[in-house]
Short mmCIF file of C-alpha atoms and ligand atoms in Angstrom, two decimals:
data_model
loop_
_atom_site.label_atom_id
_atom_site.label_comp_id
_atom_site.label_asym_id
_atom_site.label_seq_id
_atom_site.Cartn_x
_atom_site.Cartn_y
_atom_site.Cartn_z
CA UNK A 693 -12.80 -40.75 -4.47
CA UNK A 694 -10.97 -38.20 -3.04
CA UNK A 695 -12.78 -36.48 -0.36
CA UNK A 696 -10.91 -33.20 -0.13
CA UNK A 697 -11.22 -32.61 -3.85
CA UNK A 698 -15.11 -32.71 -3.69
CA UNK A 699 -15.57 -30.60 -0.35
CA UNK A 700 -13.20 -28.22 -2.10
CA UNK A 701 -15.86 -28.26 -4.87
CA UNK A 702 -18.58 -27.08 -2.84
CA UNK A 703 -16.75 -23.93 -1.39
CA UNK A 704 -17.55 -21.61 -4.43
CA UNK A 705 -20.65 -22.65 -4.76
CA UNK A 706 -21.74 -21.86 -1.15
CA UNK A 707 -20.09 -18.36 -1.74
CA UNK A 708 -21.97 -17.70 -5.21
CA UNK A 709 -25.11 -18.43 -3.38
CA UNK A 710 -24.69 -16.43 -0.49
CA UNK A 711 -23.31 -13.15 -3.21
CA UNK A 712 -27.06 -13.51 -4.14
CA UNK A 713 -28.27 -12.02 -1.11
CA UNK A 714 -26.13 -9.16 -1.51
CA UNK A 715 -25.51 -8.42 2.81
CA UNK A 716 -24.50 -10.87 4.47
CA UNK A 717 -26.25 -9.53 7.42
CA UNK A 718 -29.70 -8.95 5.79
CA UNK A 719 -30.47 -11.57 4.04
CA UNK A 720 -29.68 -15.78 4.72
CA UNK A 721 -26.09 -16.38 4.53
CA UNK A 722 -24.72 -19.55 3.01
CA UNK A 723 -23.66 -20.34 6.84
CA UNK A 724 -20.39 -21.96 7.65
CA UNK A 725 -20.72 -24.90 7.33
CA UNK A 726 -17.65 -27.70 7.44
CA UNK A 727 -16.52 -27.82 3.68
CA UNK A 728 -12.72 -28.05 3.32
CA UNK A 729 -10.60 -25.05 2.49
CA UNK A 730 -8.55 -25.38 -1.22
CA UNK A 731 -5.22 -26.55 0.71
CA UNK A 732 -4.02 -26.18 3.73
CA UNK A 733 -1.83 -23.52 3.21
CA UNK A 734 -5.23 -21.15 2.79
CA UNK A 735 -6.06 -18.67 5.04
CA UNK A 736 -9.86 -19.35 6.16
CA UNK A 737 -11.88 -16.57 6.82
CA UNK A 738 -14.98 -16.12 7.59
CA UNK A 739 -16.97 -13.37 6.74
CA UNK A 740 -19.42 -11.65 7.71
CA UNK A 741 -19.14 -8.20 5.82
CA UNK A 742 -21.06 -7.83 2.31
CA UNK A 743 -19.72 -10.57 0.25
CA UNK A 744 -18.84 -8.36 -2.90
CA UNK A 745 -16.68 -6.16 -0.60
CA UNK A 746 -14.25 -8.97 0.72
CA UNK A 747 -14.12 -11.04 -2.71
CA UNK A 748 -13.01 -7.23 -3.83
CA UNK A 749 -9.99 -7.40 -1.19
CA UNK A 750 -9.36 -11.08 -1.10
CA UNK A 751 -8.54 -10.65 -4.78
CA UNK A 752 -6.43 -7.50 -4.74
CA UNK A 753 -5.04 -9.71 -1.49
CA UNK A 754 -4.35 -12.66 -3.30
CA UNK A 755 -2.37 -11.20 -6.18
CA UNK A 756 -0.40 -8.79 -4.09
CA UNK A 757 0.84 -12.19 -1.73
CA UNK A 758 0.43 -15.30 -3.46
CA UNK A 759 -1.80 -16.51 -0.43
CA UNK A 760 -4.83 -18.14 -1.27
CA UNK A 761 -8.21 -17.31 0.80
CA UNK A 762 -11.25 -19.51 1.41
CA UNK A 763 -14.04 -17.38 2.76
CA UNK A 764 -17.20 -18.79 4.62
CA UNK A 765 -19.82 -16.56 4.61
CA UNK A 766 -22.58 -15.77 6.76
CA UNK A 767 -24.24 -13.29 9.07
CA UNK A 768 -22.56 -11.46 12.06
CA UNK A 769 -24.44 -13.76 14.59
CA UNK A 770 -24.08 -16.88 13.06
CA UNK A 771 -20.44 -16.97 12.64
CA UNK A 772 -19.61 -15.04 16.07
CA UNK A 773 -21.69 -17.66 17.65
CA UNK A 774 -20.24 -20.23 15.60
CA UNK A 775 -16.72 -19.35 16.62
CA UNK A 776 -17.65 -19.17 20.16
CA UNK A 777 -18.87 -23.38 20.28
CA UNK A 778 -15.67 -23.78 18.09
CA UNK A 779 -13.23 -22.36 20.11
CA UNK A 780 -9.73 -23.44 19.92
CA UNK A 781 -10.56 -26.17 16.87
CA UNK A 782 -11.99 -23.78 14.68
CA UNK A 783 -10.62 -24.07 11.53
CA UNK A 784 -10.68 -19.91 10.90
CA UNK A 785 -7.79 -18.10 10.73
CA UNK A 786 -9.59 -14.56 10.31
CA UNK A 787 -12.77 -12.90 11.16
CA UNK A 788 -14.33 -10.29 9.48
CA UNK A 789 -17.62 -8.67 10.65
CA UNK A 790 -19.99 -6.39 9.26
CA UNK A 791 -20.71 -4.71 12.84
CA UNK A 792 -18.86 -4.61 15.68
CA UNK A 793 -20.83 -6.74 18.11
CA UNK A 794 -20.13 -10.21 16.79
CA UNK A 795 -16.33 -9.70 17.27
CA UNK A 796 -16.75 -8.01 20.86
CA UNK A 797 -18.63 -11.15 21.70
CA UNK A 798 -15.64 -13.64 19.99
CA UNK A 799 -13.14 -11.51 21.88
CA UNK A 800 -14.98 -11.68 25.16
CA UNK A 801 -14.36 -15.26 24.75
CA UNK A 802 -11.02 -15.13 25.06
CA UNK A 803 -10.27 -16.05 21.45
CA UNK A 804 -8.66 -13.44 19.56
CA UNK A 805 -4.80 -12.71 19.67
CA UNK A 806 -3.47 -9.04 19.34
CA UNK A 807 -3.60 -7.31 16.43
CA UNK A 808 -0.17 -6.34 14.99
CA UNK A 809 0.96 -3.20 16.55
CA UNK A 810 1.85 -1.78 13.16
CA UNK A 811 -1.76 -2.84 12.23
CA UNK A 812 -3.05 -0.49 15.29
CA UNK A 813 -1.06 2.25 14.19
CA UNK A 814 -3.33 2.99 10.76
CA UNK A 815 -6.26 3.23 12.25
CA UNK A 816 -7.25 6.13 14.15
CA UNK A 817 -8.21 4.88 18.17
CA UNK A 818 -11.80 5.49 17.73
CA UNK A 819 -12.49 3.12 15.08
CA UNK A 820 -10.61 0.36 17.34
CA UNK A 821 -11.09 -1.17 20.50
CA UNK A 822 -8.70 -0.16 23.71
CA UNK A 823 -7.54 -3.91 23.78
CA UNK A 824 -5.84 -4.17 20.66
CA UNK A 825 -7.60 -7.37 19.91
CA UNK A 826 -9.56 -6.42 16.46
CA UNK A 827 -9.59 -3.05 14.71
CA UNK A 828 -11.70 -1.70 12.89
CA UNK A 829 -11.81 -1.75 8.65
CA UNK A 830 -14.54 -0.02 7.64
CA UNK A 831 -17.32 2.56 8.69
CA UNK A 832 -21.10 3.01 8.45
CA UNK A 833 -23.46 5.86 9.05
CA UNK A 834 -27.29 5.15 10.73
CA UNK A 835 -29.28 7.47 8.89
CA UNK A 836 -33.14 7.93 7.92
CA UNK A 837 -34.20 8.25 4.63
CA UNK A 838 -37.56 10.02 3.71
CA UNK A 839 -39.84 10.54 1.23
CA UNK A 840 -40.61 14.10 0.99
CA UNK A 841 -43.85 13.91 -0.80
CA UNK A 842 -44.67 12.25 2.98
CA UNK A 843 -42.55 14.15 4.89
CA UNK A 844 -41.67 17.42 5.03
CA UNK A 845 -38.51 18.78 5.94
CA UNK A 846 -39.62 20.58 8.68
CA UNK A 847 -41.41 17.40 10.25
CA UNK A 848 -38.05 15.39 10.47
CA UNK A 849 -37.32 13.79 13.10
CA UNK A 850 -34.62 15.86 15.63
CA UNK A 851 -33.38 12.65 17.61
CA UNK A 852 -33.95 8.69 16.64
CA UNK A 853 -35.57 8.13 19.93
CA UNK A 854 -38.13 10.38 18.90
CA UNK A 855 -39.24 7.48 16.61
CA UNK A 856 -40.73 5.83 19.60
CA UNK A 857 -43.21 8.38 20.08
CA UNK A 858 -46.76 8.16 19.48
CA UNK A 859 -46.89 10.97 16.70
CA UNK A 860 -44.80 8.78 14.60
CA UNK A 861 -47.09 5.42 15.23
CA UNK A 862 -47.59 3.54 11.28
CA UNK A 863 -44.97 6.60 9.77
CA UNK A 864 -41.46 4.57 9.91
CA UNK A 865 -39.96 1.52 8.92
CA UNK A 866 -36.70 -0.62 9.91
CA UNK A 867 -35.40 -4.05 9.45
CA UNK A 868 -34.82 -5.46 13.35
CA UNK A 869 -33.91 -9.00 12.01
CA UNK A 870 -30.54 -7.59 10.71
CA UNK A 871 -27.07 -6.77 12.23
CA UNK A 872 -26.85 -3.80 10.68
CA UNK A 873 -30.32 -2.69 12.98
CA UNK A 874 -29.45 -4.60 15.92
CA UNK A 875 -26.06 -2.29 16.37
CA UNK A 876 -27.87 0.93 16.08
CA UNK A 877 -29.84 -0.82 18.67
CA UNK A 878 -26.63 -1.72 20.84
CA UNK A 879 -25.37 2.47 20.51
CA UNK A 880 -28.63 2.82 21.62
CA UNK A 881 -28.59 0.68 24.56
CA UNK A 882 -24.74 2.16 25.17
CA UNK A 883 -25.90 5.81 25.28
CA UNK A 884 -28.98 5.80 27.29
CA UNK A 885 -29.29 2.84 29.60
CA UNK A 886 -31.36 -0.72 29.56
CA UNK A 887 -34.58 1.07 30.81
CA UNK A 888 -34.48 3.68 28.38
CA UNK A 889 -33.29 1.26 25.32
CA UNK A 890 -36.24 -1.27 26.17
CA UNK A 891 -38.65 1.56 26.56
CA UNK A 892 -37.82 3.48 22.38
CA UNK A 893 -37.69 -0.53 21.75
CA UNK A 894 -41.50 -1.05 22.74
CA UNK A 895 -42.15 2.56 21.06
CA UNK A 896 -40.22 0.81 18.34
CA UNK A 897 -42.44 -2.19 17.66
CA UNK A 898 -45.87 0.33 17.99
CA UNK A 899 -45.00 2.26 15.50
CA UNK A 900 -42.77 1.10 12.69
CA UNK A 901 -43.35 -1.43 10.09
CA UNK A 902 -40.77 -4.48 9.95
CA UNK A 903 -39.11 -4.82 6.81
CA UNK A 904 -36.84 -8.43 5.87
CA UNK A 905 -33.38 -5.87 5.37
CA UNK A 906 -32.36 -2.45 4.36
CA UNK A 907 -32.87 -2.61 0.52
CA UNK A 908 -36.34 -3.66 1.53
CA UNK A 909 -37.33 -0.57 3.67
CA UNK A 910 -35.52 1.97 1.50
CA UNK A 911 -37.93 0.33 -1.42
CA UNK A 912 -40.54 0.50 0.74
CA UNK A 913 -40.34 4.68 1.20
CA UNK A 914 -39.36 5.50 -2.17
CA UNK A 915 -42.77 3.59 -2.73
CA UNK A 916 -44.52 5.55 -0.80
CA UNK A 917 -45.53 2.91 1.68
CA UNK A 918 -43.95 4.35 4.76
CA UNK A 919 -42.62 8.27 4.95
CA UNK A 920 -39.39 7.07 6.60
CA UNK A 921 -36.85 4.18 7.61
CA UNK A 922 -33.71 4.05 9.39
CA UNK A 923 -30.73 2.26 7.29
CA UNK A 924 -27.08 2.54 7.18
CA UNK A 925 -26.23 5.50 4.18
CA UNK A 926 -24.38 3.35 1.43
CA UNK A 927 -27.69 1.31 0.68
CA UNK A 928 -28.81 4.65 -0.75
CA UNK A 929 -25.08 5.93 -2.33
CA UNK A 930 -24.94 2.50 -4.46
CA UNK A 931 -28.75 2.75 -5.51
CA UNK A 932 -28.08 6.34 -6.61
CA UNK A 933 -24.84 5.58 -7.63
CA UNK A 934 -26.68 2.99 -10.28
CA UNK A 935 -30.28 3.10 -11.53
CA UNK A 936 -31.79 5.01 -8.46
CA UNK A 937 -34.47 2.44 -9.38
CA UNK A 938 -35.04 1.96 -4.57
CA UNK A 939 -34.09 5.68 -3.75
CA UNK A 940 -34.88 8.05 -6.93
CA UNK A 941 -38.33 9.56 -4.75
CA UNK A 942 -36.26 10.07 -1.08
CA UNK A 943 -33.47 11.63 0.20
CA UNK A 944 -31.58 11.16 3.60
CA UNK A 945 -31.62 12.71 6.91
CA UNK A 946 -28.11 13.03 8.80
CA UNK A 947 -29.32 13.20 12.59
CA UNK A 948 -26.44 14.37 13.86
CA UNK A 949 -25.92 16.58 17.21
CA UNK A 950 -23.93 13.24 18.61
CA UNK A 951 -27.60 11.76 18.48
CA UNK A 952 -27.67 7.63 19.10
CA UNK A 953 -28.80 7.92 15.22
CA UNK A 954 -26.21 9.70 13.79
CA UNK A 955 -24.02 6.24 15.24
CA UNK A 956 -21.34 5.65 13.29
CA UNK A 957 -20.83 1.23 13.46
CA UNK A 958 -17.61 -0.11 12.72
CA UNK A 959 -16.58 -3.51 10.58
CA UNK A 960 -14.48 -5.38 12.63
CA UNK A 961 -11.16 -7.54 11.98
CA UNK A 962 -9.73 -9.78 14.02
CA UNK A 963 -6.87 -13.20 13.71
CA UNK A 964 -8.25 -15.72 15.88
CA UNK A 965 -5.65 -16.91 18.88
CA UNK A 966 -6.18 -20.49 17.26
CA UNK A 967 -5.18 -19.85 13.73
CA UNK A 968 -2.34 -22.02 12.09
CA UNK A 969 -1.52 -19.34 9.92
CA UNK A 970 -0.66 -16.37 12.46
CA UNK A 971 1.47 -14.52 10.21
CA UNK A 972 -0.20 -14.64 6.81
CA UNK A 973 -3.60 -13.33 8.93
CA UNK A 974 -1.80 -10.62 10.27
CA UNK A 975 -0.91 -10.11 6.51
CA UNK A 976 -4.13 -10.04 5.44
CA UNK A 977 -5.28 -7.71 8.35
CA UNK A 978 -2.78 -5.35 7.69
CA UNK A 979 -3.43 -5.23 4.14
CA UNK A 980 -7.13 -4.24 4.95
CA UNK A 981 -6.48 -1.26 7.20
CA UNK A 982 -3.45 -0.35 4.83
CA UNK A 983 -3.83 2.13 1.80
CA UNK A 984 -4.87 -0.52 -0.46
CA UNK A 985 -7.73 -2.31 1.21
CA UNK A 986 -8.98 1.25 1.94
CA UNK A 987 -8.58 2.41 -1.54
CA UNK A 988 -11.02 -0.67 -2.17
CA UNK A 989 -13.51 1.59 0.34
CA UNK A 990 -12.77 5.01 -1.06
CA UNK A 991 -13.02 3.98 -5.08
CA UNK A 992 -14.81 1.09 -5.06
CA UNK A 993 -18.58 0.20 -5.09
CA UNK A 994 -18.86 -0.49 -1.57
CA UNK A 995 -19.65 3.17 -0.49
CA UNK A 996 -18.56 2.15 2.86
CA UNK A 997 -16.15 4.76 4.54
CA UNK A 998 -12.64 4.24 5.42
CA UNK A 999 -11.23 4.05 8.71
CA UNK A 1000 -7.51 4.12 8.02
CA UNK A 1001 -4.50 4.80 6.34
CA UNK A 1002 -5.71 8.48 5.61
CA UNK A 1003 -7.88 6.99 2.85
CA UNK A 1004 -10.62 9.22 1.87
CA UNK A 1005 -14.16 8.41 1.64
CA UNK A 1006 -16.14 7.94 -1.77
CA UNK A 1007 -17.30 10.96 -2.97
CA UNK A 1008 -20.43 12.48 -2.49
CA UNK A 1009 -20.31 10.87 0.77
CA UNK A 1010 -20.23 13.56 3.48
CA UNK A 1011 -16.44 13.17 5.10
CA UNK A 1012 -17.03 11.08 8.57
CA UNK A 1013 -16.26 13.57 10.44
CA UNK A 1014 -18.61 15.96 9.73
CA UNK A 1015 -21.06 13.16 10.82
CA UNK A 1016 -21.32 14.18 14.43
CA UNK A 1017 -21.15 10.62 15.83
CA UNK A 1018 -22.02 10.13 19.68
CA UNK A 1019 -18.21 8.75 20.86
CA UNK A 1020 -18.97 4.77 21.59
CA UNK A 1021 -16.54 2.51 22.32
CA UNK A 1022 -17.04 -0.74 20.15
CA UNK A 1023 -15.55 -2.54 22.57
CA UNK A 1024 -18.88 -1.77 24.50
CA UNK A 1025 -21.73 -2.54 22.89
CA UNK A 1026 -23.21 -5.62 23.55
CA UNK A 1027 -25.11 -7.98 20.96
CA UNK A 1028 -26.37 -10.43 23.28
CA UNK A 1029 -28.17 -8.11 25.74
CA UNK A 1030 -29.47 -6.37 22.52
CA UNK A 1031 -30.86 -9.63 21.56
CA UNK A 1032 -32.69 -10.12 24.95
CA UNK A 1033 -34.01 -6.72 24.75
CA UNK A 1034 -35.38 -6.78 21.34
CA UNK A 1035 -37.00 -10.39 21.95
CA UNK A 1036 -38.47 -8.96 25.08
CA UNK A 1037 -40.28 -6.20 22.65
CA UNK A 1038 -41.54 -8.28 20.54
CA UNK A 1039 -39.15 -7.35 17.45
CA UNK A 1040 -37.39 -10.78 17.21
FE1 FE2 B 1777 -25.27 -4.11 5.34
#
C-alpha cells in the first residue's frame, strides 16, 4: 500500500465535486483538506476563484511550462483562514482568491512574499495593492439586476444604500452568505464608515430576501419573486451568453456615479513566503496577469474582466472603465470586521 498513490487518488475527485457548485464562493467548496499533491515537484494552489476559470489557466499553464498544478479548492474564507492556522507549514505554494479580502487578511499575516516586479508592471496600480504583496488577476462589477415587469426604469435605485430604505422593504434580494456579497459589503464599510455600514446593514436584513448565492437571486427576479438583487455582472453575461434560461425576463442596472455599488472587486494572487517552489509560483503568477491568462478572461467563458496586460474585456461587457468605480484600495477592505458587522445584523 502505497499511501501517496491513494491520497493522490482523491485530489480529482475533491476538485470534480467542488466544479459542481460552479463558485467557489457561493456554494460549499470541497475544502482543503490534507490530500497529497501528484509529486512533489507540483505547484499547490489553492483556489478560491470559480473552479472552471483556474482549471481553464492551469491547463493553458501546464502545457506552456511542463509544471504540474494540484489545486485545492474552496471558498475565500475557508482557505484565507486556513492559511492563516497553517502558516509557515502550509503546504501551498499559491493563492488565488475570488475577492480581495481573503488575501488582505493572509498578507496581514505576514505570509506572502513580493510579487515579481515584472509581475507588478502588467497590471495597472489600481487593481493591485501598494505593497506589492498580491496583485490583482481579474475584475468584477456589483450591479443590480431587475425585472422590469416589477420595476420600472424610472423607480431604480440611484445609490445601493438606498436599498436600506424603508420604500424598498420585501422589493430586493442578495446572497450575504457569499464572498462575492460580503466584499460589496467591505467597499461599503471602506467608503462610508462602521456606523453608516452597520446602519444600510440593518436596513439590509429589513428589507431584502436572503438567497443561498448569486445564480439563486438572479433566478429568483427573472421569476418574478423579488423586483431586484444585487450580484456581480458575469452571472448574468454567461446566462445570456447560454440559454438565458435565469436572466431572459431582467436586465441590469450599472449604479455608477463612483456609488459603493458600482464597486469594482478584484481576484487576488499571491506566492506564499513559505512556498518550496518560489520560482515556478512566480511563473504561474506571471502567466496569469500576462497576455495569456488574460486572454483566458477576455475570450473565454468566464465573463470576468481583465486587469492586465492591455487585455480587453469580453464583449458586450461595458469596458471597466466606463464603470465609474468609487477608487478603493484592496489593500483596505477588511473581511473580518465585515464579518462582525454582518453577524451583528443578523445576516450571518
Ligand atoms: Fe462568484
Amino acid at each position: 500500500m502505497k499511501p501517496r498513490r491513494l491520497l493522490t487518488s482523491i485530489v480529482p475527485i475533491a476538485i470534480a465535486a467542488a466544479a459542481l457548485t460552479g463558485c467557489a464562493a457561493d456554494g460549499a467548496g470541497a475544502g482543503a483538506g490534507g490530500e497529497a499533491p501528484a509529486s512533489d515537484d507540483a505547484l499547490v494552489v489553492y483556489n478560491a476563484q470559480h473552479e472552471q476559470l483556474t482549471e481553464e489557466w492551469v491547463a493553458a499553464f501546464t502545457e506552456e511550462t511542463g509544471i504540474e498544478v494540484v489545486l485545492r479548492n474552496g471558498n475565500d474564507s475557508e482557505l484565507g483562514n486556513q492559511l492563516v492556522e497553517e502558516g509557515d507549514a502550509s503546504r501551498a505554494d499559491v493563492f488565488l482568491t475570488e475577492n480581495s479580502p481573503a488575501i488582505s487578511l493572509v498578507e496581514n499575516a505576514g505570509l506572502l512574499a513580493p510579487v515579481d516586479q515584472a509581475t507588478l508592471d502588467l497590471v495597472p496600480e489600481q487593481y493591485r495593492p501598494s505593497s506589492g504583496l498580491w496583485t490583482g488577476i481579474a475584475a468584477r462589477s456589483t450591479v443590480f439586476v431587475y425585472n422590469p415587469e416589477l420595476l420600472d426604469e424610472s423607480e431604480l435605485p440611484a445609490s445601493l444604500l438606498d436599498l436600506a430604505n424603508a420604500s424598498w422593504k420585501g422589493r430586493w434580494g442578495g446572497a450575504p452568505g457569499g464572498a462575492d456579497f460580503q466584499a460589496i459589503v467591505s467597499a461599503i464599510l471602506e467608503l462610508t464608515g462602521p456606523e453608516a455600514a452597520a446602519e444600510w446593514l440593518s436596513g439590509m436584513d429589513e428589507n431584502a430576501t436572503v438567497y443561498q448565492n448569486n445564480i439563486a437571486t438572479m433566478k429568483a427576479v427573472n421569476a418574478g419573486e423579488v423586483p431586484g438583487g444585487v450580484i456581480y455582472h458575469y452571472y448574468w453575461y454567461r446566462d445570456q451568453d447560454g440559454t438565458e434560461e435565469n436572466s431572459a425576463n431582467t436586465k441590469l442596472h450599472y449604479f455608477g456615479n463612483q456609488d459603493p455599488g458600482a464597486f469594482v472587486s478584484v481576484s487576488g494572487g499571491g506566492v506564499l513566503k513559505s512556498s518550496t517552489h518560489p520560482d515556478q509560483a512566480q511563473q504561474f503568477l506571471a502567466f496569469l496577469a500576462g497576455a495569456q491568462g488574460q486572454e483566458i478572461l477576455g475570450e473565454g467563458y468566464s465573463f470576468e474582466y481583465p486587469v492586465a496586460s492591455g487585455v480587453p474585456a469580453k464583449q458586450p461587457l461595458p469596458p471597466l472603465d466606463t464603470l465609474d468605480a468609487p477608487a478603493v484600495d484592496p489593500s483596505t477592505l477588511n473581511g473580518p470586521e465585515v464579518i462582525d458587522l454582518m453577524t451583528e445584523a443578523g445576516l450571518l
